[in-house]
Amino acid sequence: FYALYMRSSLANRVVTLHPSAPVLDANSSTAKVSPERFWGSYRPQVYFGMKTRSPRSIVTGMMWMRQFSDLDMNLRHTCEQGDHLQSYGWLMHDGITFGVQEIRDNDFTLTTEFVKRMGGDNGGDWTWRITAKQDSSAPQAPVISLMFYAAADTQGSLQAHVEERNRLASITGFSEELGNFKITFRKPVTGELTSAKYASYNYLQTVSPGLEKLTDIVKHSLNRRFVYSPPSGEKRHYIAVDTYKPPHHQSNRKPADERKESDFVVHQVTVQLPFQIEVLFESGSFHHRPNQLVGSIMTQELEKRKSEFNAKFEKTFGLERKGFSQAHIKFGKAALSNMLGGMGYFYGQSVVQSVYNDYPLLYPEGALFTAVPSRSFFPRGFLWDEGFHQLLLSKWDPQVTREAIAHWIGLMNMEGWIPREQILGDEARSKVPAEFVVQRNENANPPTLFLALQELTEQLSSNSDAPASQQTLAFLRRLFPRLKTWFDWYNTTQTGPLPNSYRWRGRDKDTNLFLNPKTLTSGLDDYPRASHPSADERHVDLHCWMALSSGIMARIARLLDEPHEDYERTHTVLSDNSLLNELHWSEQLRAFSDFGNHTQAVSLQQEKVYVPPGQPRHQFPVARLVRAVRRAPKLQYVNAMGYVSLFPFLLHLLQPDSPKLEHILRDMRDSNKLWTPYGLRSLSKADPLYMKRNTEHDAPYWRGAVWININYLAVRALHHYSSSEGPYQEKAALLYEELRTNIINNVYRQYVETGYIWEQYNDGTGRGQGSHPFTGWSSLTVLMMAEQY
Ligand code: 6A9
């Protein structure tokens, strides 16, 4: 009984949040406390939509489709790579008051703009303007349908107001947080001063069991029975929302879904290009608005915000001063805007597995305000990505950074663990296959939030703005109890076999199914590590992350007048160059390296399937690829040359006069190893695992491609060593110029050529590859352009 009791209380610890006072006040995101940031484009997973920063927000959004097209179903809603849009993304977005997005579909472009206006007690008003233009020279301009919707999420109610038969003129609604509000749908016009265009209208008023069902509900309601008959043109049938009955309303079955159903209202307008249309949200508590935010007033507001944005962008990043072309500057603005416009507000529970529970447990409900790596493929929070995101955002708006870090750190359990991938709420979960949802409590991810905290503390010392410094200090003070636990968690659970060495937990278990068992927790997934995972391993990248983190901990502790000696000591030990050499320098590779139970003599081969003589072959399993080991592993350096071997340099741990720097700079500049015209490749061309698949289904990922987060660290380190007195100063300065130029040029060129910023870049051709748009850490290109590190 005692053992059982212990087990369940240990399991409980895993799903119990850290006990210290919350970093954020319970109401910090509300309309009362933070009205300017209440409404926002906090739904990065849809092409266009807004919600409030609250757990059960009323959401608004837009779907669209082309009419009379050969493609049967081209309903657009959530960002999908499979939609094959030529490009989409924010061109301008200030993170608070407005945004301008351009979406290029097959033969037309939609510009989606929003502007907010403060007033009343519930976060104020906003207006959307959609401008649709034809791109092709086809004689018949396309006819498209826009479907604007509002949906409640278990809280609040919506009423449709129909006029002129099928035209939904407005939605009124009420929710606790928004009070009364009204959403008005204006008629489409060709330009600001022209009268309404011919259009067909349809609407849908129904209920939905959850936000992840909205697309399906619209799809299931579509009907071809409607007739589009413009005054001068042929009559044609078009597709529109019609009626939709929730499944259990059709029969007497008990609802399969026990969740409460919530109002969902859609306004469809079908019209020929070109046109412009506006949607207006007005808060009931905003009593004396001077005028409506539409038409020429909206235009003026937009113009004003745009010029403020441009001025702030130049003041912050100085790209014009540096002589960048207008096209480069436009690219830089888009990169920043997409990270800002990709901020999401998520709410829900992680699913957690520890050794103490047989089945996964639900983590406590929590909110996460975070940037996302990719709006299409993974529109959710990732721990180590966020540290990189905030390096950029902290330059633009340190409040965003403080709030994002506070949310992340607020999701820490009492042991100091933070789930690495945050899949919160049904909408987020609907995008992830079940086997990827569960997070394990032994697993770390690089503590890059310390990079962002480092930036905030540096802003403190360079900032003459006293109130801003006070805010940051107050923030750090509230953060500190959790930061201590966080640091301790890494420093106790991720230790290695020797004193002051470290080891990532959570490597792949089925060793012989993979060419090299992966280490997802390190963030570098399939980057080669010891071939046979064991407790004998020590990982050089983690060692360096700990050296960095202890240094920042010491700095924050000193700022706050808290005991800092232990952190100081740890930092001194971990950054001691002779310790690093002892633990991680491989004489054979002449580079820093992991250590472990390892052999290089591995390959993937067809598994031998024994078929007894005379038996039909097809009754036996298909042979799969498994790993063959030709020479037994032994304890030794892993000797992989690539990003991991650069870490003592990347995180500035090497003394400027360290002779190791010479080797590192040489290997970096060697085209047969790490150098490409597009940035540093992740794994040396000379490595046996360079561009090797890990299984027949698992293509190489961190085994050659150019990744921008690590390239950013490399450029930043070159900048550091080029400005520190030492024998390698000049060499570093030369490489700095070259590497920086290569990365900027390629990310920019790919953006112009393909319409997207990408997850990684091909080391042979420079072509963008992997998920797109990927405006997470690849957007750090802006900081390299600005030379802000
Ligand atoms: C799995 C598939 C629709 C992988 O950018 C986020 C992370 C990085 O933190 C990590 O370093 N990416 C990098 O190696 C992407 C991870 C995506 C996991 C998606 C589920 C969903 O299918």
JSON list of N, CA and C in Angstrom, two decimals, residues 59-106:
[
{"chain": "A", "resi": 59, "resn": "VAL", "atom": "N", "xyz": [-14.49, 33.77, -30.99]},
{"chain": "A", "resi": 59, "resn": "VAL", "atom": "CA", "xyz": [-13.50, 33.93, -32.06]},
{"chain": "A", "resi": 59, "resn": "VAL", "atom": "C", "xyz": [-14.18, 34.44, -33.32]},
{"chain": "A", "resi": 60, "resn": "THR", "atom": "N", "xyz": [-13.41, 35.16, -34.12]},
{"chain": "A", "resi": 60, "resn": "THR", "atom": "CA", "xyz": [-13.90, 35.63, -35.42]},
{"chain": "A", "resi": 60, "resn": "THR", "atom": "C", "xyz": [-12.90, 35.17, -36.47]},
{"chain": "A", "resi": 61, "resn": "GLY", "atom": "N", "xyz": [-13.39, 34.99, -37.68]},
{"chain": "A", "resi": 61, "resn": "GLY", "atom": "CA", "xyz": [-12.48, 34.52, -38.71]},
{"chain": "A", "resi": 61, "resn": "GLY", "atom": "C", "xyz": [-13.08, 34.64, -40.09]},
{"chain": "A", "resi": 62, "resn": "MET", "atom": "N", "xyz": [-12.29, 34.17, -41.05]},
{"chain": "A", "resi": 62, "resn": "MET", "atom": "CA", "xyz": [-12.72, 34.25, -42.44]},
{"chain": "A", "resi": 62, "resn": "MET", "atom": "C", "xyz": [-12.31, 32.98, -43.17]},
{"chain": "A", "resi": 63, "resn": "MET", "atom": "N", "xyz": [-13.24, 32.46, -43.96]},
{"chain": "A", "resi": 63, "resn": "MET", "atom": "CA", "xyz": [-12.90, 31.40, -44.91]},
{"chain": "A", "resi": 63, "resn": "MET", "atom": "C", "xyz": [-13.16, 31.98, -46.29]},
{"chain": "A", "resi": 64, "resn": "TRP", "atom": "N", "xyz": [-12.63, 31.34, -47.32]},
{"chain": "A", "resi": 64, "resn": "TRP", "atom": "CA", "xyz": [-13.02, 31.80, -48.66]},
{"chain": "A", "resi": 64, "resn": "TRP", "atom": "C", "xyz": [-12.94, 30.65, -49.65]},
{"chain": "A", "resi": 65, "resn": "MET", "atom": "N", "xyz": [-13.62, 30.82, -50.76]},
{"chain": "A", "resi": 65, "resn": "MET", "atom": "CA", "xyz": [-13.51, 29.84, -51.84]},
{"chain": "A", "resi": 65, "resn": "MET", "atom": "C", "xyz": [-13.78, 30.52, -53.17]},
{"chain": "A", "resi": 66, "resn": "ARG", "atom": "N", "xyz": [-13.21, 29.91, -54.21]},
{"chain": "A", "resi": 66, "resn": "ARG", "atom": "CA", "xyz": [-13.44, 30.43, -55.55]},
{"chain": "A", "resi": 66, "resn": "ARG", "atom": "C", "xyz": [-14.66, 29.73, -56.11]},
{"chain": "A", "resi": 67, "resn": "GLN", "atom": "N", "xyz": [-15.54, 30.48, -56.78]},
{"chain": "A", "resi": 67, "resn": "GLN", "atom": "CA", "xyz": [-16.71, 29.87, -57.41]},
{"chain": "A", "resi": 67, "resn": "GLN", "atom": "C", "xyz": [-16.41, 29.50, -58.86]},
{"chain": "A", "resi": 68, "resn": "PHE", "atom": "N", "xyz": [-17.19, 28.58, -59.39]},
{"chain": "A", "resi": 68, "resn": "PHE", "atom": "CA", "xyz": [-17.12, 28.18, -60.82]},
{"chain": "A", "resi": 68, "resn": "PHE", "atom": "C", "xyz": [-15.71, 27.73, -61.18]},
{"chain": "A", "resi": 69, "resn": "SER", "atom": "N", "xyz": [-15.07, 27.08, -60.26]},
{"chain": "A", "resi": 69, "resn": "SER", "atom": "CA", "xyz": [-13.70, 26.65, -60.56]},
{"chain": "A", "resi": 69, "resn": "SER", "atom": "C", "xyz": [-13.72, 25.15, -60.81]},
{"chain": "A", "resi": 70, "resn": "ASP", "atom": "N", "xyz": [-12.70, 24.66, -61.50]},
{"chain": "A", "resi": 70, "resn": "ASP", "atom": "CA", "xyz": [-12.63, 23.23, -61.79]},
{"chain": "A", "resi": 70, "resn": "ASP", "atom": "C", "xyz": [-12.33, 22.46, -60.51]},
{"chain": "A", "resi": 71, "resn": "LEU", "atom": "N", "xyz": [-11.58, 23.13, -59.65]},
{"chain": "A", "resi": 71, "resn": "LEU", "atom": "CA", "xyz": [-11.25, 22.49, -58.39]},
{"chain": "A", "resi": 71, "resn": "LEU", "atom": "C", "xyz": [-12.53, 22.36, -57.60]},
{"chain": "A", "resi": 72, "resn": "ASP", "atom": "N", "xyz": [-12.79, 21.15, -57.13]},
{"chain": "A", "resi": 72, "resn": "ASP", "atom": "CA", "xyz": [-14.08, 20.94, -56.51]},
{"chain": "A", "resi": 72, "resn": "ASP", "atom": "C", "xyz": [-14.17, 21.62, -55.16]},
{"chain": "A", "resi": 73, "resn": "MET", "atom": "N", "xyz": [-13.19, 21.38, -54.35]},
{"chain": "A", "resi": 73, "resn": "MET", "atom": "CA", "xyz": [-13.29, 21.90, -53.00]},
{"chain": "A", "resi": 73, "resn": "MET", "atom": "C", "xyz": [-12.07, 22.77, -52.74]},
{"chain": "A", "resi": 74, "resn": "ASN", "atom": "N", "xyz": [-12.24, 24.06, -52.74]},
{"chain": "A", "resi": 74, "resn": "ASN", "atom": "CA", "xyz": [-11.09, 24.89, -52.43]},
{"chain": "A", "resi": 74, "resn": "ASN", "atom": "C", "xyz": [-11.40, 25.85, -51.30]},
{"chain": "A", "resi": 75, "resn": "LEU", "atom": "N", "xyz": [-12.09, 25.31, -50.31]},
{"chain": "A", "resi": 75, "resn": "LEU", "atom": "CA", "xyz": [-12.41, 26.12, -49.13]},
{"chain": "A", "resi": 75, "resn": "LEU", "atom": "C", "xyz": [-11.14, 26.34, -48.31]},
{"chain": "A", "resi": 76, "resn": "ARG", "atom": "N", "xyz": [-10.81, 27.60, -48.07]},
{"chain": "A", "resi": 76, "resn": "ARG", "atom": "CA", "xyz": [-9.60, 27.93, -47.29]},
{"chain": "A", "resi": 76, "resn": "ARG", "atom": "C", "xyz": [-10.01, 28.40, -45.91]},
{"chain": "A", "resi": 77, "resn": "HIS", "atom": "N", "xyz": [-9.34, 27.93, -44.92]},
{"chain": "A", "resi": 77, "resn": "HIS", "atom": "CA", "xyz": [-9.64, 28.40, -43.57]},
{"chain": "A", "resi": 77, "resn": "HIS", "atom": "C", "xyz": [-8.40, 28.32, -42.69]},
{"chain": "A", "resi": 78, "resn": "THR", "atom": "N", "xyz": [-8.05, 27.09, -42.24]},
{"chain": "A", "resi": 78, "resn": "THR", "atom": "CA", "xyz": [-6.83, 26.96, -41.45]},
{"chain": "A", "resi": 78, "resn": "THR", "atom": "C", "xyz": [-5.64, 26.92, -42.41]},
{"chain": "A", "resi": 79, "resn": "CYS", "atom": "N", "xyz": [-4.51, 27.43, -41.98]},
{"chain": "A", "resi": 79, "resn": "CYS", "atom": "CA", "xyz": [-3.33, 27.49, -42.83]},
{"chain": "A", "resi": 79, "resn": "CYS", "atom": "C", "xyz": [-2.87, 26.07, -43.13]},
{"chain": "A", "resi": 80, "resn": "GLU", "atom": "N", "xyz": [-2.86, 25.71, -44.41]},
{"chain": "A", "resi": 80, "resn": "GLU", "atom": "CA", "xyz": [-2.49, 24.36, -44.80]},
{"chain": "A", "resi": 80, "resn": "GLU", "atom": "C", "xyz": [-1.50, 24.42, -45.95]},
{"chain": "A", "resi": 81, "resn": "GLN", "atom": "N", "xyz": [-0.40, 23.71, -45.82]},
{"chain": "A", "resi": 81, "resn": "GLN", "atom": "CA", "xyz": [0.54, 23.65, -46.94]},
{"chain": "A", "resi": 81, "resn": "GLN", "atom": "C", "xyz": [-0.12, 23.03, -48.16]},
{"chain": "A", "resi": 82, "resn": "GLY", "atom": "N", "xyz": [-1.06, 22.12, -47.91]},
{"chain": "A", "resi": 82, "resn": "GLY", "atom": "CA", "xyz": [-1.75, 21.45, -49.00]},
{"chain": "A", "resi": 82, "resn": "GLY", "atom": "C", "xyz": [-2.61, 22.39, -49.84]},
{"chain": "A", "resi": 83, "resn": "ASP", "atom": "N", "xyz": [-2.90, 23.58, -49.35]},
{"chain": "A", "resi": 83, "resn": "ASP", "atom": "CA", "xyz": [-3.65, 24.56, -50.15]},
{"chain": "A", "resi": 83, "resn": "ASP", "atom": "C", "xyz": [-2.79, 25.14, -51.27]},
{"chain": "A", "resi": 84, "resn": "HIS", "atom": "N", "xyz": [-1.49, 24.97, -51.15]},
{"chain": "A", "resi": 84, "resn": "HIS", "atom": "CA", "xyz": [-0.55, 25.45, -52.18]},
{"chain": "A", "resi": 84, "resn": "HIS", "atom": "C", "xyz": [-0.74, 26.91, -52.54]},
{"chain": "A", "resi": 85, "resn": "LEU", "atom": "N", "xyz": [-0.98, 27.75, -51.56]},
{"chain": "A", "resi": 85, "resn": "LEU", "atom": "CA", "xyz": [-1.05, 29.18, -51.85]},
{"chain": "A", "resi": 85, "resn": "LEU", "atom": "C", "xyz": [0.34, 29.67, -52.27]},
{"chain": "A", "resi": 86, "resn": "GLN", "atom": "N", "xyz": [0.34, 30.64, -53.17]},
{"chain": "A", "resi": 86, "resn": "GLN", "atom": "CA", "xyz": [1.64, 31.13, -53.64]},
{"chain": "A", "resi": 86, "resn": "GLN", "atom": "C", "xyz": [2.41, 31.83, -52.53]},
{"chain": "A", "resi": 87, "resn": "SER", "atom": "N", "xyz": [1.68, 32.45, -51.65]},
{"chain": "A", "resi": 87, "resn": "SER", "atom": "CA", "xyz": [2.30, 33.02, -50.46]},
{"chain": "A", "resi": 87, "resn": "SER", "atom": "C", "xyz": [1.20, 33.57, -49.57]},
{"chain": "A", "resi": 88, "resn": "TYR", "atom": "N", "xyz": [1.50, 33.73, -48.31]},
{"chain": "A", "resi": 88, "resn": "TYR", "atom": "CA", "xyz": [0.62, 34.49, -47.42]},
{"chain": "A", "resi": 88, "resn": "TYR", "atom": "C", "xyz": [1.43, 34.90, -46.21]},
{"chain": "A", "resi": 89, "resn": "GLY", "atom": "N", "xyz": [1.08, 36.00, -45.65]},
{"chain": "A", "resi": 89, "resn": "GLY", "atom": "CA", "xyz": [1.78, 36.44, -44.46]},
{"chain": "A", "resi": 89, "resn": "GLY", "atom": "C", "xyz": [1.59, 37.92, -44.24]},
{"chain": "A", "resi": 90, "resn": "TRP", "atom": "N", "xyz": [1.92, 38.35, -43.02]},
{"chain": "A", "resi": 90, "resn": "TRP", "atom": "CA", "xyz": [1.78, 39.75, -42.66]},
{"chain": "A", "resi": 90, "resn": "TRP", "atom": "C", "xyz": [2.91, 40.55, -43.29]},
{"chain": "A", "resi": 91, "resn": "LEU", "atom": "N", "xyz": [2.56, 41.65, -43.93]},
{"chain": "A", "resi": 91, "resn": "LEU", "atom": "CA", "xyz": [3.59, 42.55, -44.45]},
{"chain": "A", "resi": 91, "resn": "LEU", "atom": "C", "xyz": [3.94, 43.59, -43.40]},
{"chain": "A", "resi": 92, "resn": "MET", "atom": "N", "xyz": [2.94, 43.92, -42.60]},
{"chain": "A", "resi": 92, "resn": "MET", "atom": "CA", "xyz": [3.13, 44.85, -41.48]},
{"chain": "A", "resi": 92, "resn": "MET", "atom": "C", "xyz": [2.25, 44.37, -40.34]},
{"chain": "A", "resi": 93, "resn": "HIS", "atom": "N", "xyz": [2.75, 44.51, -39.13]},
{"chain": "A", "resi": 93, "resn": "HIS", "atom": "CA", "xyz": [1.96, 44.13, -37.95]},
{"chain": "A", "resi": 93, "resn": "HIS", "atom": "C", "xyz": [2.73, 44.70, -36.76]},
{"chain": "A", "resi": 94, "resn": "ASP", "atom": "N", "xyz": [2.06, 45.50, -35.95]},
{"chain": "A", "resi": 94, "resn": "ASP", "atom": "CA", "xyz": [2.82, 46.09, -34.84]},
{"chain": "A", "resi": 94, "resn": "ASP", "atom": "C", "xyz": [2.62, 45.32, -33.54]},
{"chain": "A", "resi": 95, "resn": "GLY", "atom": "N", "xyz": [1.89, 44.20, -33.61]},
{"chain": "A", "resi": 95, "resn": "GLY", "atom": "CA", "xyz": [1.69, 43.38, -32.42]},
{"chain": "A", "resi": 95, "resn": "GLY", "atom": "C", "xyz": [0.55, 43.86, -31.55]},
{"chain": "A", "resi": 96, "resn": "ILE", "atom": "N", "xyz": [0.04, 45.06, -31.81]},
{"chain": "A", "resi": 96, "resn": "ILE", "atom": "CA", "xyz": [-1.00, 45.59, -30.94]},
{"chain": "A", "resi": 96, "resn": "ILE", "atom": "C", "xyz": [-2.18, 46.20, -31.71]},
{"chain": "A", "resi": 97, "resn": "THR", "atom": "N", "xyz": [-1.90, 47.20, -32.57]},
{"chain": "A", "resi": 97, "resn": "THR", "atom": "CA", "xyz": [-3.01, 48.02, -33.06]},
{"chain": "A", "resi": 97, "resn": "THR", "atom": "C", "xyz": [-3.47, 47.72, -34.49]},
{"chain": "A", "resi": 98, "resn": "PHE", "atom": "N", "xyz": [-2.62, 47.14, -35.30]},
{"chain": "A", "resi": 98, "resn": "PHE", "atom": "CA", "xyz": [-3.04, 46.94, -36.70]},
{"chain": "A", "resi": 98, "resn": "PHE", "atom": "C", "xyz": [-2.16, 45.90, -37.38]},
{"chain": "A", "resi": 99, "resn": "GLY", "atom": "N", "xyz": [-2.64, 45.43, -38.53]},
{"chain": "A", "resi": 99, "resn": "GLY", "atom": "CA", "xyz": [-1.85, 44.51, -39.33]},
{"chain": "A", "resi": 99, "resn": "GLY", "atom": "C", "xyz": [-2.31, 44.55, -40.78]},
{"chain": "A", "resi": 100, "resn": "VAL", "atom": "N", "xyz": [-1.37, 44.25, -41.67]},
{"chain": "A", "resi": 100, "resn": "VAL", "atom": "CA", "xyz": [-1.66, 44.19, -43.11]},
{"chain": "A", "resi": 100, "resn": "VAL", "atom": "C", "xyz": [-1.10, 42.86, -43.62]},
{"chain": "A", "resi": 101, "resn": "GLN", "atom": "N", "xyz": [-1.99, 42.02, -44.13]},
{"chain": "A", "resi": 101, "resn": "GLN", "atom": "CA", "xyz": [-1.55, 40.72, -44.62]},
{"chain": "A", "resi": 101, "resn": "GLN", "atom": "C", "xyz": [-1.88, 40.58, -46.10]},
{"chain": "A", "resi": 102, "resn": "GLU", "atom": "N", "xyz": [-1.00, 39.89, -46.82]},
{"chain": "A", "resi": 102, "resn": "GLU", "atom": "CA", "xyz": [-1.29, 39.63, -48.23]},
{"chain": "A", "resi": 102, "resn": "GLU", "atom": "C", "xyz": [-1.34, 38.12, -48.43]},
{"chain": "A", "resi": 103, "resn": "ILE", "atom": "N", "xyz": [-2.43, 37.68, -49.08]},
{"chain": "A", "resi": 103, "resn": "ILE", "atom": "CA", "xyz": [-2.62, 36.24, -49.34]},
{"chain": "A", "resi": 103, "resn": "ILE", "atom": "C", "xyz": [-2.72, 36.06, -50.84]},
{"chain": "A", "resi": 104, "resn": "ARG", "atom": "N", "xyz": [-1.82, 35.29, -51.41]},
{"chain": "A", "resi": 104, "resn": "ARG", "atom": "CA", "xyz": [-1.90, 35.08, -52.87]},
{"chain": "A", "resi": 104, "resn": "ARG", "atom": "C", "xyz": [-2.40, 33.68, -53.18]},
{"chain": "A", "resi": 105, "resn": "ASP", "atom": "N", "xyz": [-3.66, 33.62, -53.61]},
{"chain": "A", "resi": 105, "resn": "ASP", "atom": "CA", "xyz": [-4.26, 32.36, -54.04]},
{"chain": "A", "resi": 105, "resn": "ASP", "atom": "C", "xyz": [-3.95, 32.20, -55.53]},
{"chain": "A", "resi": 106, "resn": "ASN", "atom": "N", "xyz": [-4.51, 31.17, -56.16]},
{"chain": "A", "resi": 106, "resn": "ASN", "atom": "CA", "xyz": [-4.09, 30.87, -57.54]},
{"chain": "A", "resi": 106, "resn": "ASN", "atom": "C", "xyz": [-4.09, 32.06, -58.49]}
]
